[in-house]
Tab-separated table of C-alpha atoms in Angstrom:
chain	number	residue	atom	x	y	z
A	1	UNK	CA	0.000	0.000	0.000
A	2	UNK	CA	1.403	3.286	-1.284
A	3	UNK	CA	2.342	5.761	1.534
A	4	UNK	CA	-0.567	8.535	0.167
A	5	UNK	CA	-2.911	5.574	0.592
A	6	UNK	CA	-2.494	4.865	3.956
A	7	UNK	CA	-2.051	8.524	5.070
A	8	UNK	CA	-5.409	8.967	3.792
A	9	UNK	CA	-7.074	5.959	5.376
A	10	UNK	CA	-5.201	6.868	8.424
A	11	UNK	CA	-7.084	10.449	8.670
A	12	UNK	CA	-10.359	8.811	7.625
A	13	UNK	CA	-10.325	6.356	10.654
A	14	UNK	CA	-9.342	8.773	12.953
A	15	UNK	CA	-12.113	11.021	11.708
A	16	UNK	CA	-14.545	8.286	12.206
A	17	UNK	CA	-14.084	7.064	15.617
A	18	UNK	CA	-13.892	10.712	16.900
A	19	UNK	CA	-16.942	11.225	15.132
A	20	UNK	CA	-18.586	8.473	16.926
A	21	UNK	CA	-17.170	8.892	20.047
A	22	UNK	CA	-18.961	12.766	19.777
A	23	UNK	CA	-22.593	11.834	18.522
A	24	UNK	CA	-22.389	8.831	21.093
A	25	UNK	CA	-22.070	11.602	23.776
A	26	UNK	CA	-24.657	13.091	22.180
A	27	UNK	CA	-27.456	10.368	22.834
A	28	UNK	CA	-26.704	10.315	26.496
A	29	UNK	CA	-27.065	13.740	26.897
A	30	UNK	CA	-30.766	13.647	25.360
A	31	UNK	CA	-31.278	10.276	27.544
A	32	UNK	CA	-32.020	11.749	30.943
A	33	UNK	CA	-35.805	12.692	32.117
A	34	UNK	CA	-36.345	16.041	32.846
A	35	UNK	CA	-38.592	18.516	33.587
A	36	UNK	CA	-38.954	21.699	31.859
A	37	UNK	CA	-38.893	24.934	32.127
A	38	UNK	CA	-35.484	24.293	33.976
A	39	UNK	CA	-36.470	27.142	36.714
A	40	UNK	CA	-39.045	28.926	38.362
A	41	UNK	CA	-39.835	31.603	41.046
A	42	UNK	CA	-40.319	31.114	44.727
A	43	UNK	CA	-43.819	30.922	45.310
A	44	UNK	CA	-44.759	30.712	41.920
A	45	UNK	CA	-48.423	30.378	41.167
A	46	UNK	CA	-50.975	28.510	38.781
A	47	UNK	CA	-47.986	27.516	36.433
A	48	UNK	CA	-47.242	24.352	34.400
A	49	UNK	CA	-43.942	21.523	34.835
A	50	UNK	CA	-43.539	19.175	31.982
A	51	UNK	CA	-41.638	16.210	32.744
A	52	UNK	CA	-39.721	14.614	29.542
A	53	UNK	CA	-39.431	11.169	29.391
A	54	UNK	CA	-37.111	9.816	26.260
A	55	UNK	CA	-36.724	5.822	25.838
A	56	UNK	CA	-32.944	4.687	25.502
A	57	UNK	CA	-33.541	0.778	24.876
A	58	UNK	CA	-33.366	-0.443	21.262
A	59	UNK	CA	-35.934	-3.654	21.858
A	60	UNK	CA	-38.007	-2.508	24.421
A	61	UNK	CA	-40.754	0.206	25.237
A	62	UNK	CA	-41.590	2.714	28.018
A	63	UNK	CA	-44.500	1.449	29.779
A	64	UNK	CA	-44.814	2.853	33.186
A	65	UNK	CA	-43.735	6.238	34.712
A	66	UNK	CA	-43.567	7.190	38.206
A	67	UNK	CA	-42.473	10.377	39.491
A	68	UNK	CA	-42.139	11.832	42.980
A	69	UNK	CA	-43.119	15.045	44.424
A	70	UNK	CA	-41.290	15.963	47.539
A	71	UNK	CA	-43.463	16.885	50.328
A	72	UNK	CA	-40.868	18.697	52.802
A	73	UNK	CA	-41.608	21.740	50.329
A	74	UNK	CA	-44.399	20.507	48.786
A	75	UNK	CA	-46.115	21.873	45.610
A	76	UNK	CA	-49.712	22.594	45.696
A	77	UNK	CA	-52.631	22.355	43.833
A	78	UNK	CA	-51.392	19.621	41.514
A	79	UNK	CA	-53.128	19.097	38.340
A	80	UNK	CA	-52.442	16.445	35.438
A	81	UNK	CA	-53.396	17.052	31.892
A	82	UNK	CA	-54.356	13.789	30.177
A	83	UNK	CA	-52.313	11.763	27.091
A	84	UNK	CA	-53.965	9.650	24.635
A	85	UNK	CA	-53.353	6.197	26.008
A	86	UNK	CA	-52.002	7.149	29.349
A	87	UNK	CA	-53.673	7.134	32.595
A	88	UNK	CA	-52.505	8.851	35.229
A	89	UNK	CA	-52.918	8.237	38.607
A	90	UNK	CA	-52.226	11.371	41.470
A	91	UNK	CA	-51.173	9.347	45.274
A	92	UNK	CA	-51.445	12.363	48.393
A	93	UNK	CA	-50.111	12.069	51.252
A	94	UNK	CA	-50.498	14.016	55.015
A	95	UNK	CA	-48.231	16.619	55.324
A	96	UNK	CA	-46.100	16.438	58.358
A	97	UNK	CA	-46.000	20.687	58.379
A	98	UNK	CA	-49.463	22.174	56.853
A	99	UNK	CA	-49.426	24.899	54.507
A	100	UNK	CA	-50.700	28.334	55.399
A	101	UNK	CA	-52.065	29.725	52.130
A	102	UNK	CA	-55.363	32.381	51.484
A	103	UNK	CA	-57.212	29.893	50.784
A	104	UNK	CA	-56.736	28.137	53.766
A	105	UNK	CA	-54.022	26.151	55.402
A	106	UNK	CA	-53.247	22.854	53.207
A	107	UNK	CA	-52.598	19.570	55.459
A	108	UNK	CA	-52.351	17.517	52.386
A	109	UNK	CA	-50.407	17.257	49.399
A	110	UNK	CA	-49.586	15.289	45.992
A	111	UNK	CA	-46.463	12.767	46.581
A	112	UNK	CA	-46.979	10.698	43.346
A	113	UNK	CA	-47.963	10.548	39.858
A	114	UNK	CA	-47.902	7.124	38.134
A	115	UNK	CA	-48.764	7.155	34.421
A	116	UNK	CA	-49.445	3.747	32.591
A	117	UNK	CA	-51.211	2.275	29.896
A	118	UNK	CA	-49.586	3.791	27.392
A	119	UNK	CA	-46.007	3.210	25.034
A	120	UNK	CA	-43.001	5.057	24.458
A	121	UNK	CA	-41.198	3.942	21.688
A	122	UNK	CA	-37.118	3.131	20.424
A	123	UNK	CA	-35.739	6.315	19.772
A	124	UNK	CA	-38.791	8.711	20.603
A	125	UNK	CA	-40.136	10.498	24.201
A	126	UNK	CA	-43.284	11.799	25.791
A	127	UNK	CA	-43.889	14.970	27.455
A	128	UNK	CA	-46.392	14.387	30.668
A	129	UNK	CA	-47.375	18.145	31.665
A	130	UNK	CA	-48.426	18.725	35.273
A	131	UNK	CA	-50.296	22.107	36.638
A	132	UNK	CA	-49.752	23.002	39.858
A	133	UNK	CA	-51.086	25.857	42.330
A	134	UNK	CA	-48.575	27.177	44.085
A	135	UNK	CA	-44.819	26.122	44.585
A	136	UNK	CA	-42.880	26.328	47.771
A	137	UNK	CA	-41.276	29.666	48.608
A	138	UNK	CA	-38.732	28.276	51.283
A	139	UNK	CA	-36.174	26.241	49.213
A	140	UNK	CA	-33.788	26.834	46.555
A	141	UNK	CA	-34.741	23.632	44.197
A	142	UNK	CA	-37.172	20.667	43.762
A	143	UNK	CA	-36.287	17.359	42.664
A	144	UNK	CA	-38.061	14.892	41.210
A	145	UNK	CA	-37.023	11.491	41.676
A	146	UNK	CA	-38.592	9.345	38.745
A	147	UNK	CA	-38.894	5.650	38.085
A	148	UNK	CA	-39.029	4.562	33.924
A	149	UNK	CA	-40.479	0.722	33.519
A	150	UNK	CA	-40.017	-0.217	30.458
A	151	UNK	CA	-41.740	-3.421	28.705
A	152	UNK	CA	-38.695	-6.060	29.303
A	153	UNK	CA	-39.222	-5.552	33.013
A	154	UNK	CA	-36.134	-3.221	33.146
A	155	UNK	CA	-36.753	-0.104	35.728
A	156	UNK	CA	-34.516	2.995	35.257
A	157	UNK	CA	-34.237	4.514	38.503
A	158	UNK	CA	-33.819	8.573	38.148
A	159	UNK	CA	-33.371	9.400	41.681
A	160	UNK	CA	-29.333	10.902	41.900
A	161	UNK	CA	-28.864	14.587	42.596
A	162	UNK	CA	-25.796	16.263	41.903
A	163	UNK	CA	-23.476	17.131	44.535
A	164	UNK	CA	-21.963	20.299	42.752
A	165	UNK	CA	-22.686	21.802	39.380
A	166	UNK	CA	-20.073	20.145	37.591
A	167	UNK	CA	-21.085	16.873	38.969
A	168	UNK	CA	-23.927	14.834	37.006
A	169	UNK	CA	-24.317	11.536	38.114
A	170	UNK	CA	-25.420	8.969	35.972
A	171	UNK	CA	-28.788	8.727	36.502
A	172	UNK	CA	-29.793	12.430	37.501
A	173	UNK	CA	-32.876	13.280	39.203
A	174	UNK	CA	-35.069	15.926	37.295
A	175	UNK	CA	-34.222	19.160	38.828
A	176	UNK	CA	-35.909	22.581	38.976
A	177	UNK	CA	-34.363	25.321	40.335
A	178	UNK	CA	-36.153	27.830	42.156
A	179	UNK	CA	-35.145	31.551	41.955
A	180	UNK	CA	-36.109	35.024	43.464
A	181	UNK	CA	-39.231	36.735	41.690
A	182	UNK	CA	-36.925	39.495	40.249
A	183	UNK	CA	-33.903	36.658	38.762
A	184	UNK	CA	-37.088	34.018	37.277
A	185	UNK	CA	-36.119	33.012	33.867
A	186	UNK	CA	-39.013	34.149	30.783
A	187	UNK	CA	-38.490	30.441	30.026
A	188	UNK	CA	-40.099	29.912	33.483
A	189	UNK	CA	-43.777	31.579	32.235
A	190	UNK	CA	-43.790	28.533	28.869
A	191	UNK	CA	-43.874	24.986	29.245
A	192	UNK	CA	-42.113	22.463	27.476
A	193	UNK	CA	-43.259	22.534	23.314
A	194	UNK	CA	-47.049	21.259	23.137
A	195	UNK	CA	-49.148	21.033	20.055
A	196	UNK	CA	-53.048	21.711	20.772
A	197	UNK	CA	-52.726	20.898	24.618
A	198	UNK	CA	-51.103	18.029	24.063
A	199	UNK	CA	-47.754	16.160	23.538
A	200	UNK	CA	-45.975	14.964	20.333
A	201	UNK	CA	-44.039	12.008	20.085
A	202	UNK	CA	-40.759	12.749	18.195
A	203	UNK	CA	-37.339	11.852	18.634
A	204	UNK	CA	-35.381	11.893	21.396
A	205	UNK	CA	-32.422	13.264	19.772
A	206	UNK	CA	-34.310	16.230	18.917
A	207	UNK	CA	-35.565	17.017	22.251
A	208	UNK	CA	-32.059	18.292	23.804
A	209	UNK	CA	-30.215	22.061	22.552
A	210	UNK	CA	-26.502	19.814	24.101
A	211	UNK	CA	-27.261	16.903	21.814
A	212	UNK	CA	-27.439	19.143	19.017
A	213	UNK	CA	-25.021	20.714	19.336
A	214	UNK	CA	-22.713	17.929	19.999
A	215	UNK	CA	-24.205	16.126	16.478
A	216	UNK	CA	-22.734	19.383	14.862
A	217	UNK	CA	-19.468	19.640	16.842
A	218	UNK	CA	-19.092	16.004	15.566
A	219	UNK	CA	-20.051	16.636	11.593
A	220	UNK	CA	-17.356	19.530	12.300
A	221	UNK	CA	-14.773	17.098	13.169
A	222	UNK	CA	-14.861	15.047	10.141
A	223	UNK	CA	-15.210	17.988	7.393
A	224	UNK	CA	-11.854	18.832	9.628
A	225	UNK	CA	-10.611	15.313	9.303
A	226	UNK	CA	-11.599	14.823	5.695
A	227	UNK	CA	-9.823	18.605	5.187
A	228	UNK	CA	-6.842	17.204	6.517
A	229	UNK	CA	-6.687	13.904	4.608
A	230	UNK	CA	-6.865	15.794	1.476
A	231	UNK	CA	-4.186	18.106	2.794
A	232	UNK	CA	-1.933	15.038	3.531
A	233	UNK	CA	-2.608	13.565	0.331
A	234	UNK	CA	-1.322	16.931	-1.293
A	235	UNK	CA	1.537	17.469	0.895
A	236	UNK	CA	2.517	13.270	-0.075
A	237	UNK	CA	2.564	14.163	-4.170
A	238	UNK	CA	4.098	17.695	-4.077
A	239	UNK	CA	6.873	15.244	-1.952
A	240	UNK	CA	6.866	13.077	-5.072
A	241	UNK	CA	6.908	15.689	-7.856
């Protein structure tokens, strides 16, 4: 084999497995279930939380949801819209410090939402959108701990929080931040994308801004690699010449 020859196929290889190794990092990153928007105000009222929940197996389907309110700050007045093929089912439990509200002080709140009945496909995710009253005004973040059953029997368990920003653990909690009235995000006012009051099935991949952007970052690599196989290539027969 010629010496251009395997310059080239050297520079195509490497191009390829960095490629991979990008758009592989990719899919995890649109893997985890979350809830969007990613923030809201303290003491936020009559708002919506949309919970996304993408399905990583290959051979097997999402079949069961549960996710899990906390009820040391617990959020009030919760409401579930309903999904073609779901149902959902809201568990309460007795709050161990009642709420004071205007409307009265609260001694109960929402602890669970199970959603079955219905299928989330290889490669595609469902948004489950849940209205609440009022949020908590007296902590910094909620977090969701979620179970994913999926139709093999397999049960993803989302229930790690993050000890520092730059720590995600593997299977991260959904998260949502809770900020002062005067630092709440716009984002926080519009729920995750909904079409007619309800969800659309689509692909996962297209779901998360990082994924995207790590697809392009990888389709940059290879026009890079590619460029500088060429380069090498030209560089080997002006040698030659």
């Amino acid at each position: 084999m010629s010496a251009t020859r395997r310059t080239l196929r050297r520079a195509v290889t490497v191009t390829a497995v960095t490629a991979a190794a990008v758009l592989a990092a990719a899919g995890v990153a649109a893997a985890h279930v979350t809830v969007h928007p990613e923030s809201y105000a303290k003491g936020a009222t009559d708002g919506v939380l949309t919970f996304r929940v993408p399905n990583e197996e290959d051979t097997a389907a999402t079949t069961k949801v549960q996710v899990f309110l906390p009820t040391d700050h617990p959020v009030l007045g919760v409401l579930v819209t309903p999904h073609d093929g779901w149902t959902a089912k809201v568990t309460t439990t007795k709050l161990k410090t009642p709420v004071k509200t205007d409307d009265g002080t609260i001694t109960e709140a929402a602890s669970e939402i199970t959603w079955t009945g219905g299928k989330i496909g290889a490669g595609q995710f469902e948004d489950f959108d849940v209205a609440f009253g009022q949020l908590p005004e007296d902590t910094g973040q909620l977090t969701f701990k979620t179970l994913q059953t999926y139709s093999d029997g397999k049960v993803v368990r989302w229930i790690e929080e993050a000890q520092s920003d730059d720590d995600e653990p593997e299977n991260p909690a959904p998260t949502l931040k809770l900020t002062a009235a005067d630092d709440a995000s716009a984002a926080a006012a519009a729920p995750a994308t909904k079409t007619g009051g309800k969800t659309t099935t689509e692909t996962a991949g297209s779901s998360d801004s990082t994924a995207r952007g790590l697809g392009i970052a990888g389709l940059i690599v290879g026009a890079l690699g590619l460029a500088a196989a060429a380069f090498a290539v030209v560089r080997t027969r002006g040698a030659r010449s």
